[in-house]
Coordinates of C-alpha atoms in Angstrom, one line a residue:
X1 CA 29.8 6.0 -14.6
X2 CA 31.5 4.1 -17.5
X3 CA 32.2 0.0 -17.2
X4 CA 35.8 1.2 -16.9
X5 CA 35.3 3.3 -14.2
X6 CA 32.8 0.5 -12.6
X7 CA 36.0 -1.9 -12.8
X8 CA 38.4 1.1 -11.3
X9 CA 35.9 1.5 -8.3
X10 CA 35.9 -2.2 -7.8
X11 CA 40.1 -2.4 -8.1
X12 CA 39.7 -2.2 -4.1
X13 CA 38.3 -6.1 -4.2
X14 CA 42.5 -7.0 -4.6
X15 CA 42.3 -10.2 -7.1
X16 CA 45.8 -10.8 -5.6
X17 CA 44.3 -10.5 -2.3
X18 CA 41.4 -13.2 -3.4
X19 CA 43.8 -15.7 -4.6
X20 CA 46.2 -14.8 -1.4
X21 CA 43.1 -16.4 0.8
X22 CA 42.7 -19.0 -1.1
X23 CA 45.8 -20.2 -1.4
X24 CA 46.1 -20.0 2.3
X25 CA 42.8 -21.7 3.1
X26 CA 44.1 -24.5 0.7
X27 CA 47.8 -24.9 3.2
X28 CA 45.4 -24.8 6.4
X29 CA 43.2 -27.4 5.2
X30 CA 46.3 -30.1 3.5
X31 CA 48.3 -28.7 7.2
X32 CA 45.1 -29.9 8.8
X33 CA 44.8 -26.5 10.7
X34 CA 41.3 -26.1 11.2
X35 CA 41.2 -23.4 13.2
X36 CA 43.2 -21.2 10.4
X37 CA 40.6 -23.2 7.7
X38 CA 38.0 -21.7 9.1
X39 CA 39.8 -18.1 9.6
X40 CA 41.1 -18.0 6.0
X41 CA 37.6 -19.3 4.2
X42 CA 35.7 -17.3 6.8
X43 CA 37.6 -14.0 5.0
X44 CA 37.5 -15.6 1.4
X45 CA 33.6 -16.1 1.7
X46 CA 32.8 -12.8 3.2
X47 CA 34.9 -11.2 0.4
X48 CA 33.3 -12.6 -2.4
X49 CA 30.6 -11.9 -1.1
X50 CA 30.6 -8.7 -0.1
X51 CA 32.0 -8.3 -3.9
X52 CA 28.9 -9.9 -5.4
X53 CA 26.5 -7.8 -3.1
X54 CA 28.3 -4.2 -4.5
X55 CA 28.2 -4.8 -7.6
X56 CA 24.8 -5.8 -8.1
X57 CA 23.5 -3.0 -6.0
X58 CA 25.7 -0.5 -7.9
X59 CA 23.9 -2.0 -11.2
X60 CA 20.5 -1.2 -9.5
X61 CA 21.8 2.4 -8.7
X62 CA 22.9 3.3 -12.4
X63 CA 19.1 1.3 -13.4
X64 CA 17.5 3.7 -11.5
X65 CA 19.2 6.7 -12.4
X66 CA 19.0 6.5 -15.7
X67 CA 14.9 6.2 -14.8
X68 CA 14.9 9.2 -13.0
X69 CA 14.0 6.9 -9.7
X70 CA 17.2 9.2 -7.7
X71 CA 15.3 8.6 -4.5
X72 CA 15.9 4.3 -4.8
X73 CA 19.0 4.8 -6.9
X74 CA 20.6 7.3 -3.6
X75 CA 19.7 4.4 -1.1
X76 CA 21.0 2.0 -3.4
X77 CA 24.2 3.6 -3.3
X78 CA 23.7 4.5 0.5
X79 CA 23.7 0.8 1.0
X80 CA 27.0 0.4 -1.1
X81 CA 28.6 2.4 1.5
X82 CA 27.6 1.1 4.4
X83 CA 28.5 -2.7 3.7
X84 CA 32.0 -1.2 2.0
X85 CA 33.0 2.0 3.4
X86 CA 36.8 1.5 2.7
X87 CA 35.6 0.9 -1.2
X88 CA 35.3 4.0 -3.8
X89 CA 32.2 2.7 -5.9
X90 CA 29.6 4.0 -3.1
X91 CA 31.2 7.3 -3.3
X92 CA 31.4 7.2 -6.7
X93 CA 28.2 6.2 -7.6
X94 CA 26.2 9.2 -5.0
X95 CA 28.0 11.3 -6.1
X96 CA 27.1 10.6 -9.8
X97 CA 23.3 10.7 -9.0
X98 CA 23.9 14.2 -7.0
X99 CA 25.6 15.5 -10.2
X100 CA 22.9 14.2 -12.5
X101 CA 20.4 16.5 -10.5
X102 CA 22.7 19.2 -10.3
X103 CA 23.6 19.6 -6.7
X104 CA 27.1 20.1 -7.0
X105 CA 27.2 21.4 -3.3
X106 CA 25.8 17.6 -1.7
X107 CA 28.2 15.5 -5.0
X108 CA 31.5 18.0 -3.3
X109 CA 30.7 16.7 0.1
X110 CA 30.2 13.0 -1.0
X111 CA 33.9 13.2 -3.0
X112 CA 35.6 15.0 0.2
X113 CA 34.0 12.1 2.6
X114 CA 35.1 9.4 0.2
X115 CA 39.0 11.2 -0.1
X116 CA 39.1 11.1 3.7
X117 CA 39.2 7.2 3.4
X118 CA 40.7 6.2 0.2
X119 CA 44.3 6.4 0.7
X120 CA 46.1 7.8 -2.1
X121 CA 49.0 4.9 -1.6
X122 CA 47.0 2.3 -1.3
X123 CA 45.0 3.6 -4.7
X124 CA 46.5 6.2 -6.8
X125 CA 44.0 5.9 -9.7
X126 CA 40.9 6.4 -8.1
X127 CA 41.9 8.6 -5.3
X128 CA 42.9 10.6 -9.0
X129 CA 39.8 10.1 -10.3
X130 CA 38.0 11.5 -7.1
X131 CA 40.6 14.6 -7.3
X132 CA 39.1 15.5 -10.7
X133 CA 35.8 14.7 -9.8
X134 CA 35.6 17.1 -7.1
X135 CA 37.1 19.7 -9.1
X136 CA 34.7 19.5 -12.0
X137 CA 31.7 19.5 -9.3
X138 CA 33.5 22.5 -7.7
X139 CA 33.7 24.5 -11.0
X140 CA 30.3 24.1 -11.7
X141 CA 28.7 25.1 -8.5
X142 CA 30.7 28.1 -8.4
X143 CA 30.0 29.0 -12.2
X144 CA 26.6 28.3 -11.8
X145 CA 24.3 31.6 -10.9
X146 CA 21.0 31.3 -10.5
X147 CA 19.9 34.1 -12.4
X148 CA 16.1 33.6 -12.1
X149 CA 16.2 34.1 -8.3
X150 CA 17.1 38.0 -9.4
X151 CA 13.8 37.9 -11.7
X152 CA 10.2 39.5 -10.4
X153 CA 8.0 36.3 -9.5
X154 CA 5.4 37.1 -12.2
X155 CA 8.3 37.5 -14.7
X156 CA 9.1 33.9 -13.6
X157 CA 5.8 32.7 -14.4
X158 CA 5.0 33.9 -17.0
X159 CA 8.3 32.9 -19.0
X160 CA 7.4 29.2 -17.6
X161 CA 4.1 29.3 -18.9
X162 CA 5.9 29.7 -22.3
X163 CA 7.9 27.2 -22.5
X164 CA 7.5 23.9 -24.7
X165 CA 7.3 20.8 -22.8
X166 CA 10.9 19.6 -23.3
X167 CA 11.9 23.2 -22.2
X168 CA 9.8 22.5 -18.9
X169 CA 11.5 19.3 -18.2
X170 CA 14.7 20.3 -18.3
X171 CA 14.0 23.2 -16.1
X172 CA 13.6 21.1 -13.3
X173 CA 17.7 21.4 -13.5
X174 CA 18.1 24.5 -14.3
X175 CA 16.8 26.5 -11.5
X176 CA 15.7 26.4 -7.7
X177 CA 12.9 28.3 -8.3
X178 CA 11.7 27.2 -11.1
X179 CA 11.6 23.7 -9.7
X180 CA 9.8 25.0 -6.8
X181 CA 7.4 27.0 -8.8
X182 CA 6.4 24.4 -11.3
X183 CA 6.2 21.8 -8.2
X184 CA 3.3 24.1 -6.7
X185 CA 1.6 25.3 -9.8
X186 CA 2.3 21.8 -11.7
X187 CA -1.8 21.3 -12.0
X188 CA -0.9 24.6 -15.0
X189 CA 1.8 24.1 -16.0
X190 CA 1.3 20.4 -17.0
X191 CA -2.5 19.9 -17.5
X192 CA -1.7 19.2 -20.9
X193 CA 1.2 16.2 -21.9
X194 CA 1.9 15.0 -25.2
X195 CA 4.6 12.9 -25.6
X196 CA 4.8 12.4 -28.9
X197 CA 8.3 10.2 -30.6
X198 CA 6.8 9.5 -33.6
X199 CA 9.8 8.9 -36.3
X200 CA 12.2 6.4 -35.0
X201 CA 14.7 7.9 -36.7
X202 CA 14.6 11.7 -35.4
X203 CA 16.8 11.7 -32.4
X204 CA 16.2 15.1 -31.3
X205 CA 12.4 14.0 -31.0
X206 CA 12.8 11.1 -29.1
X207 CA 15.7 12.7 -26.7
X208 CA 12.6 15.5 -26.2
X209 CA 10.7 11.8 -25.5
X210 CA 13.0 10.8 -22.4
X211 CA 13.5 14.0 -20.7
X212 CA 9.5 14.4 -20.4
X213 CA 9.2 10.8 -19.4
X214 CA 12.0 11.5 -17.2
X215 CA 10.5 14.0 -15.2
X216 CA 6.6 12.2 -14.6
X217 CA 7.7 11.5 -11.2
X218 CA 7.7 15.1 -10.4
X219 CA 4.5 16.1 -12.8
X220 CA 2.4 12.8 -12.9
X221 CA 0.1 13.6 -10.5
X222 CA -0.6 17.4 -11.8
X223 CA -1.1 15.5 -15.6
X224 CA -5.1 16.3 -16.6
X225 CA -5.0 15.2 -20.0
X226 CA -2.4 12.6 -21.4
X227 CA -1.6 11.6 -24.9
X228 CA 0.4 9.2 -26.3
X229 CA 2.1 9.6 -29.9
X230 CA 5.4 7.6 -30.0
X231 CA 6.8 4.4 -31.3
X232 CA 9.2 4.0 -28.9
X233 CA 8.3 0.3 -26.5
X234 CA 10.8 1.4 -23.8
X235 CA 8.9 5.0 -23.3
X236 CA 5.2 3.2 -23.6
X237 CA 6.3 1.2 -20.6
X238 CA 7.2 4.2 -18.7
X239 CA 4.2 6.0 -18.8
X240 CA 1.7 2.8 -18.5
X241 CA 4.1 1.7 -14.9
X242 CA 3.3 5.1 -13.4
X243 CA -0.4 5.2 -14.5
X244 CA 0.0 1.7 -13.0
X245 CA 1.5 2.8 -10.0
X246 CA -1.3 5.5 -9.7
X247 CA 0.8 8.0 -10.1
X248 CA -1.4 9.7 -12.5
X249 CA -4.5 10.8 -9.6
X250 CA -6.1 13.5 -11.8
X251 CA -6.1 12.0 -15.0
X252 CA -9.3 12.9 -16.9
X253 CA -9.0 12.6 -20.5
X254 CA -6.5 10.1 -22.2
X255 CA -5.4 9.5 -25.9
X256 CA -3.9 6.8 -27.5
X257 CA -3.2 7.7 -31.8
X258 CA -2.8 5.2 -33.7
X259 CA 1.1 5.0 -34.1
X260 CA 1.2 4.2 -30.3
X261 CA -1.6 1.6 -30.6
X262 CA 1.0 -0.8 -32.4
X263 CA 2.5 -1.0 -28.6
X264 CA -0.5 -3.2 -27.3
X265 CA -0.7 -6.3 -30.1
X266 CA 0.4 -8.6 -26.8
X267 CA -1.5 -10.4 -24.0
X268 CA 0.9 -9.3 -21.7
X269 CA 0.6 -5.3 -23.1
X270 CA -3.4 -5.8 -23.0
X271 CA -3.3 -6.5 -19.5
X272 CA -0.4 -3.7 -18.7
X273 CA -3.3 -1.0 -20.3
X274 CA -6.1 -2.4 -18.6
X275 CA -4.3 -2.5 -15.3
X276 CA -3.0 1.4 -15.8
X277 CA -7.1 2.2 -16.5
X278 CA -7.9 0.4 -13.7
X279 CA -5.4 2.9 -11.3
X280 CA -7.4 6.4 -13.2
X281 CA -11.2 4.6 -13.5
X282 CA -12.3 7.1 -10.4
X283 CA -10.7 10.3 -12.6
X284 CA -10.8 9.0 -16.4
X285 CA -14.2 10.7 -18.5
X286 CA -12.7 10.4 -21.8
X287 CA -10.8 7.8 -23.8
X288 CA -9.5 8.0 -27.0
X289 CA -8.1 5.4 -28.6
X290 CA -7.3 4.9 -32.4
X291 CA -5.7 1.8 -34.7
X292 CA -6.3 -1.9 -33.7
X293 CA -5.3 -3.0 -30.3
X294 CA -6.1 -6.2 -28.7
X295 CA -8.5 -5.3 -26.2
X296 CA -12.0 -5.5 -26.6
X297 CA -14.1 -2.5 -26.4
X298 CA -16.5 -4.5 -23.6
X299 CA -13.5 -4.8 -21.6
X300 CA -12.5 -1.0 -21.7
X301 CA -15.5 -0.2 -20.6
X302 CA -15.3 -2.4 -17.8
X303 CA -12.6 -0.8 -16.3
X304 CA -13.2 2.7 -17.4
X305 CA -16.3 2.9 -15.6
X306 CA -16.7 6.7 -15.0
X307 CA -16.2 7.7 -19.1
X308 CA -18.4 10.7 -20.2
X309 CA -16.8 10.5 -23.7
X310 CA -15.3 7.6 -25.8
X311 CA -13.5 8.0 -29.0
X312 CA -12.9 4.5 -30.6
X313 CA -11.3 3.8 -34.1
X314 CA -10.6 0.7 -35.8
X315 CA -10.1 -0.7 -39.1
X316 CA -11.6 -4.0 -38.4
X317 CA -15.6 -4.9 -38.5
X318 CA -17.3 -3.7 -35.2
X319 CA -18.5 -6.8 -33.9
X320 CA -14.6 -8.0 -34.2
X321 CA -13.5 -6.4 -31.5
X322 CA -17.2 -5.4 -29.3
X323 CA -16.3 -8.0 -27.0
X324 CA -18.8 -9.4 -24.6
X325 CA -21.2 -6.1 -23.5
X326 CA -22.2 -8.3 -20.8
X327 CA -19.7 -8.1 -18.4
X328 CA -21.0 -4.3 -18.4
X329 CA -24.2 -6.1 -16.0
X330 CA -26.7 -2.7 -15.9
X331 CA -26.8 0.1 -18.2
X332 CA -24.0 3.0 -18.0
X333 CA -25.3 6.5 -17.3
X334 CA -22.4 8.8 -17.6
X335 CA -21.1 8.1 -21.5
X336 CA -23.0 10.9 -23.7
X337 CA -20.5 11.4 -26.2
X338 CA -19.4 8.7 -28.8
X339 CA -17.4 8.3 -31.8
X340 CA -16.6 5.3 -33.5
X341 CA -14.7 4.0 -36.8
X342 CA -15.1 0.5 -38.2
X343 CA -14.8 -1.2 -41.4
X344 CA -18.6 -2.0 -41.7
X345 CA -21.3 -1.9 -38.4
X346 CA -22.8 -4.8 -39.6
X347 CA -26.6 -5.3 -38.5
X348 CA -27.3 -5.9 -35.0
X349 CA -23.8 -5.0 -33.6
X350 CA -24.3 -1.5 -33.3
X351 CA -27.3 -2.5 -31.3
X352 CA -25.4 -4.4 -28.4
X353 CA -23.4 -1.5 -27.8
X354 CA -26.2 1.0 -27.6
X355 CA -28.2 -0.8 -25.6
X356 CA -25.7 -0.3 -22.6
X357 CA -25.8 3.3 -23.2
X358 CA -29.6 4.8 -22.9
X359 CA -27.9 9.0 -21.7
X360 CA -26.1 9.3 -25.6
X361 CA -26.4 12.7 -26.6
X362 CA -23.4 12.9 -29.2
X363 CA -23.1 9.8 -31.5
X364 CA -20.8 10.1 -34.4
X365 CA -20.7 6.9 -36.7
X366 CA -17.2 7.8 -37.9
X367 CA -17.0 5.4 -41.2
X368 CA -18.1 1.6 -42.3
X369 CA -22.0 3.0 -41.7
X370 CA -25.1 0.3 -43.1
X371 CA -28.5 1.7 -43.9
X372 CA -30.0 -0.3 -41.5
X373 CA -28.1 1.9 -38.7
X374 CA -30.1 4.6 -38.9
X375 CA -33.0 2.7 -37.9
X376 CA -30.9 1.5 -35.1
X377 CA -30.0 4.9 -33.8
X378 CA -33.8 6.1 -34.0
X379 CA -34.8 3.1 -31.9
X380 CA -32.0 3.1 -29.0
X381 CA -30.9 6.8 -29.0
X382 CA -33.8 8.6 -27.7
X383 CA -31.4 10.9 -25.9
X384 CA -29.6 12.3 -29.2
X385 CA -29.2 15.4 -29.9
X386 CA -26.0 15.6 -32.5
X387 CA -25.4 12.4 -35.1
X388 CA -23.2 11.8 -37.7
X389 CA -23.3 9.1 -40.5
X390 CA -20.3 8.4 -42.1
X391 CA -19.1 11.6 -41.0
X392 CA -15.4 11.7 -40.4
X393 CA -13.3 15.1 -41.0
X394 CA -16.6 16.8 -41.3
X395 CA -15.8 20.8 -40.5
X396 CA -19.2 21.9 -40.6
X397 CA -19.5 24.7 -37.9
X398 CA -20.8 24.1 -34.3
X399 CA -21.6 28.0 -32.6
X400 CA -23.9 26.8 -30.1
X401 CA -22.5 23.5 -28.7
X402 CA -19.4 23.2 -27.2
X403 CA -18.1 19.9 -26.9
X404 CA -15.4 19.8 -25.1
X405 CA -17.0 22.1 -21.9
X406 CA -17.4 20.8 -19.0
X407 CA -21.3 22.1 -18.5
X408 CA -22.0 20.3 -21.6
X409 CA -21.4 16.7 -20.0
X410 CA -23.1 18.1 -16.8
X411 CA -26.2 19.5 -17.9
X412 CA -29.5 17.1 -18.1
X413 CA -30.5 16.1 -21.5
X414 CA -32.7 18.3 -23.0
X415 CA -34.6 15.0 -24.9
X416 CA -36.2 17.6 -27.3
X417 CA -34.9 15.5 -30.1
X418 CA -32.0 15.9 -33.1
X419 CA -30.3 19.3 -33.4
X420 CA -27.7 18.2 -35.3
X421 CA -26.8 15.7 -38.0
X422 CA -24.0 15.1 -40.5
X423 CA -23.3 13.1 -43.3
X424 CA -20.1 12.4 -45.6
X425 CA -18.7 15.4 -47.4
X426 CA -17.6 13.6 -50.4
X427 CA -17.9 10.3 -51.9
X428 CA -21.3 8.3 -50.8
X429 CA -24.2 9.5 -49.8
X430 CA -26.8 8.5 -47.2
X431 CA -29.8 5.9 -48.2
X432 CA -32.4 7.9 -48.6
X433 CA -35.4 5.5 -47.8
X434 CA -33.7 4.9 -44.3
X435 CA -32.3 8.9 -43.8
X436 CA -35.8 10.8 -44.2
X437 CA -37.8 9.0 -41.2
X438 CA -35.2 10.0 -39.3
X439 CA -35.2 14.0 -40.5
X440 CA -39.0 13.7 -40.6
X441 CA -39.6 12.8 -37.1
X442 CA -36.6 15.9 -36.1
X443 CA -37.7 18.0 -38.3
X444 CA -39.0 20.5 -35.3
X445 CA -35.8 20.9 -33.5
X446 CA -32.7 20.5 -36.1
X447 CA -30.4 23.3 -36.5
X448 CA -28.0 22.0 -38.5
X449 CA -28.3 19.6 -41.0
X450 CA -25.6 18.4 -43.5
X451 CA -27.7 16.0 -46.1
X452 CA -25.6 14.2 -48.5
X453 CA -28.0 12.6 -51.1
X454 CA -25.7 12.0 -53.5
X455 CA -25.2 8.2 -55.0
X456 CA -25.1 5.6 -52.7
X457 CA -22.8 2.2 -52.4
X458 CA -26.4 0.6 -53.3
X459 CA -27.2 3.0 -56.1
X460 CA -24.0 2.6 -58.0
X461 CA -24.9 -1.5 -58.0
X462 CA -28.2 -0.5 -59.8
X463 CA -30.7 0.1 -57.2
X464 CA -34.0 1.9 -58.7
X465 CA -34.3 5.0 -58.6
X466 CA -36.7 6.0 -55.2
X467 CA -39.4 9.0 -55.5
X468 CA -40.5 10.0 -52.0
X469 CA -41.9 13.5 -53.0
X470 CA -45.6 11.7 -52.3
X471 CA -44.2 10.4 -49.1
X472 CA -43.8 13.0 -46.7
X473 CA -45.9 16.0 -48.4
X474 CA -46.0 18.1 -45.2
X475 CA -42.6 17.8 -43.7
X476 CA -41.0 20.6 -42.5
X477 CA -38.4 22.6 -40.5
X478 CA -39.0 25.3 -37.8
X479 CA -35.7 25.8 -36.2
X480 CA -32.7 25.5 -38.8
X481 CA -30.6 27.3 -39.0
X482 CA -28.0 26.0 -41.3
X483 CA -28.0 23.6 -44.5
X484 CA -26.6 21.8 -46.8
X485 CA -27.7 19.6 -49.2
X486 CA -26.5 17.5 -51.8
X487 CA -28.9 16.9 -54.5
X488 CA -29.4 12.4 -55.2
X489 CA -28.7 12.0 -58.8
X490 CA -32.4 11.4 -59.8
X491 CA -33.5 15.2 -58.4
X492 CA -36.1 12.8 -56.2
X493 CA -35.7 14.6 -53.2
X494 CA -35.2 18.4 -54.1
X495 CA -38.3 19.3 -53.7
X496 CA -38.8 17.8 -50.6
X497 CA -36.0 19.9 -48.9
X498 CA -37.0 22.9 -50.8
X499 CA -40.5 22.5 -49.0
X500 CA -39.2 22.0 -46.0
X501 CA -37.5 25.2 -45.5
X502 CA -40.2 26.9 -46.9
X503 CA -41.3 28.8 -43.7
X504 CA -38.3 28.2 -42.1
X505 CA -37.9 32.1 -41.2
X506 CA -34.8 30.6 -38.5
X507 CA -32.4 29.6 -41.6
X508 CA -29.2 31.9 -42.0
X509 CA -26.8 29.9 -44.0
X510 CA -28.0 27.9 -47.5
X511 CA -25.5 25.4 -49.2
X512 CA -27.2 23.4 -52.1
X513 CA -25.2 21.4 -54.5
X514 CA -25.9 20.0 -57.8
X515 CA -29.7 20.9 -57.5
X516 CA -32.1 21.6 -60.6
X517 CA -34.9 23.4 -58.9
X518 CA -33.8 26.5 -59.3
X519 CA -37.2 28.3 -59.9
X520 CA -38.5 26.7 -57.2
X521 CA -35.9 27.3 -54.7
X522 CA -36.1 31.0 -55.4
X523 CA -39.8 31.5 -55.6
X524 CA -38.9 30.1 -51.6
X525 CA -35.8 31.7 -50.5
X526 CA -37.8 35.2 -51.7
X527 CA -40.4 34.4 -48.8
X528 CA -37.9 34.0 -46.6
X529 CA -35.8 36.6 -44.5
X530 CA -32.5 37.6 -46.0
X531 CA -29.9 34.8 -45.5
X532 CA -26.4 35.4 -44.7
X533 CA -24.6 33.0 -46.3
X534 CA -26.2 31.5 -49.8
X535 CA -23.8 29.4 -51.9
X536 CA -25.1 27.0 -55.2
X537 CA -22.3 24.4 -56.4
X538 CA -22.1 22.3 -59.9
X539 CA -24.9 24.2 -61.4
X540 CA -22.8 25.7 -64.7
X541 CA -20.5 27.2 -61.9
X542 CA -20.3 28.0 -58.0
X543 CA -22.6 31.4 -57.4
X544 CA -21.8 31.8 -53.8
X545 CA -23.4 35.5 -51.7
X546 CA -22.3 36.5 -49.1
X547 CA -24.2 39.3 -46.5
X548 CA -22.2 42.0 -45.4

């Protein structure tokens, strides 16, 4: 309903009429007739008022509609009507929301009741307007043929299933039975949301935006995993006051990227987030949340009590935004897979968060990693079984564990030590004084192993050059299976690696790069059993053998 149409549905309030009273209240009360005084302001009042009281709940009606709220907005205009049933604008109004939600049948109904009591002399124009109004609603309930009800039920399904998530919204209009199918099989159908309204200027994206957030009243509660990609303030708020309203009851996993973050730089947005957690803390195991926000991590964890897996990324230095751990009181259990990006983990702050978290099995140091982390993990982590240093975007391949299974976070830790570690693909590499204790002492049970030796930050200031060849002579590897190895630029630790695999009869896939030792490396690799993947990089050229 347009503002010209609100005014048209109002005409009923007669200005003429107002004035009429007022003017007559004025005679009574210089005539000194009290009696009509109180008669004529008794009407005026009760006018106005009655005016004031319409129109504000017909704003709340529109307000509401346009949230998809058509259960408040239809009492809303239900109350319009009963306190003026000789006006249009309750009629009007109902039989707006009706059409929004495509019952034409109930909107025909509402138009019919309303032309029963508008009289057409009294007000031509809108007893018009309800003329056409009926007619449209008319034409489109008998145009419209549910074509779907004709359809096999697995037919149905299946076609539902296929659908994009802005084609599943709108559904909810098109069809009975769809409605009614994706209502009872909602936990399927929408385990997965992504609302995603990332460029401000794509309108076809952020319409697909609003008629997904339009529909969580429906889907909310079938939602399993939520993420959050969009710019847009107005359709942040939606989501984060019906995860506040607990709307959301099965929400497990939640993502927040780092476009959306920008939404909570306020006090007032910090505590909207950490309320909406607070509603899912019984159901919420993961969290992901990348960019900087203004909420402490400490705090996060308060309210997100239950979290099996936290992915954390900022740009700013990790101690900036740790937070006080101990509102935390006793260690937490149930968190056993971590990532986290910083600028730098300086000394000491890493250890205040690991302290908390004795059951970590999956700890990935995304970026800003110090040498003196790694002596960190080895003396906190004694439930690790993957780590990554510097590790972010690494692809290496994981057969074996499968991290986002549900009998990975359930099963006991093994505590048979490291299986899996990863360092930087490019650009630094790890410290080696602080990165061999730690292979050393896993050396038994690592299976993959991605060991970037290359130059480090301290290397390229001048740092001596570091021979540890006398320093673990008998280190070596029983289980690996896969890996690669960057070679430091002093040729210090080749041999070392190339000892360790030596009876390593587990290893199937060999990537060594820059390395010098090649006589040596073969005189192993021809002890060992066949390997099926070999590949040697920046030697004169890339020699890579594959086994068919």
């Amino acid at each position: 309903m347009t503002t010209t149409q609100l005014e048209t549905a109002l005409s009923l309030y007669n200005p003429v009429l107002g004035e009429t009273r007022l003017y007559n209240t004025r005679n009574a009360f210089i005539t000194k007739n009290n009696s009509q005084l109180v008669h004529h302001a008794t009407q005026a009042l009760t006018e106005i008022q009655k005016y004031q009281l319409v129109s504000l709940l017909d704003i709340c009606a529109y307000a509401r509609g346009m949230k998809s709220k058509f259960e408040l907005a239809i009492e809303n205009a239900e109350e319009i009507i009963h306190y003026a049933p000789e006006w249009s604008i309750g009629y009007l109004r109902l039989g707006h929301l009706l059409d929004m939600q495509g019952k034409s049948a109930k909107s025909i109904e509402v138009y019919e009741e309303a032309l029963e009591i508008i009289s057409q002399q009294d007000d031509p124009v809108t007893y018009h307007q309800l003329i056409q109004l009926k007619k449209a609603a008319v034409e489109r309930n008998e145009t419209r043929i549910d074509f779907i009800v004709m359809l096999p039920p697995e037919l149905t399904s299946n076609i539902l299933l296929q659908l994009s998530e802005e084609d599943r919204s709108t559904s909810f209009h098109v069809s009975t039975v769809w409605r009614k199918w994706m209502m009872e099989n909602g936990s399927i159908v929408w385990k997965e949301l992504l609302n995603s309204n990332t460029e401000w200027f794509n309108f076809q994206r952020f319409q697909t935006a609003i008629k997904i957030a339009n529909t969580l009243p429906y889907i909310a509660q079938h939602v399993k995993n939520l993420t959050l990609n969009g710019q847009r303030k107005d359709i942040w708020e939606r989501y984060m006051e019906y995860m506040g309203n607990g709307n959301f009851k099965g929400l497990k996993s939640f993502t927040i990227t780092a476009v959306c973050s920008r939404q909570i730089r306020t006090t007032n947005s910090t505590m909207v987030l950490l309320n909406a957690l607070w509603q899912v803390k019984l159901t919420l195991t993961t969290l992901d949340i990348r960019g900087n926000i203004k909420v402490d991590l400490a705090d996060l964890l308060f309210y997100c009590p239950n979290l099996r897996k936290l992915v954390y990324c900022s740009f700013c230095n990790f101690d900036t935004y740790l937070g006080e751990m101990g509102i935390l009181g006793e260690p937490r259990h149930k968190l056993v897979h971590v990532e986290l990006e910083s600028q730098s983990f300086r000394q000491g702050s890493l250890v205040k968060f690991l302290k908390y978290f004795p059951n970590i099995r999956r700890l990935l140091l995304l970026k800003g990693c110090m040498p003196e982390n790694l002596n960190e993990v080895m003396e906190y982590c004694h439930n690790l079984e993957s780590f990554g240093y510097n590790c972010a975007g690494h692809k290496m391949n994981r057969k074996e564990l499968d991290y986002h299974q549900e009998s990975y976070y359930n099963r006991p830790s093994s505590a048979g030590g490291i299986t899996e570690i990863f360092t930087s693909e490019t650009g630094h590499g790890v410290p080696t004084a602080n990165f061999l204790p730690l292979l050393q002492k896993n050396a038994k049970s690592l299976r993959r192993l991605h060991a970037n030796m290359s130059m480090t930050s301290e290397q390229e200031a001048g740092e001596p050059a570091l021979y540890v060849t006398s320093v673990y002579p008998s280190w070596q590897f029983t289980q690996l299976e896969h890996l690669i190895y960057h070679s430091d630029i002093y040729q210090a630790t080749e041999k070392v690696f190339i000892q360790a695999i030596e009876f390593c009869t587990s290893l199937k896939k060999l990537n060594m790069v820059d390395i010098v030792n090649l006589r040596m490396l073969v005189d192993t690799l021809i002890q060992l059993p066949p390997l099926e993947e070999l590949s040697l990089s920046n030697i004169t050229n890339i020699v890579y053998f594959q086994q068919q």
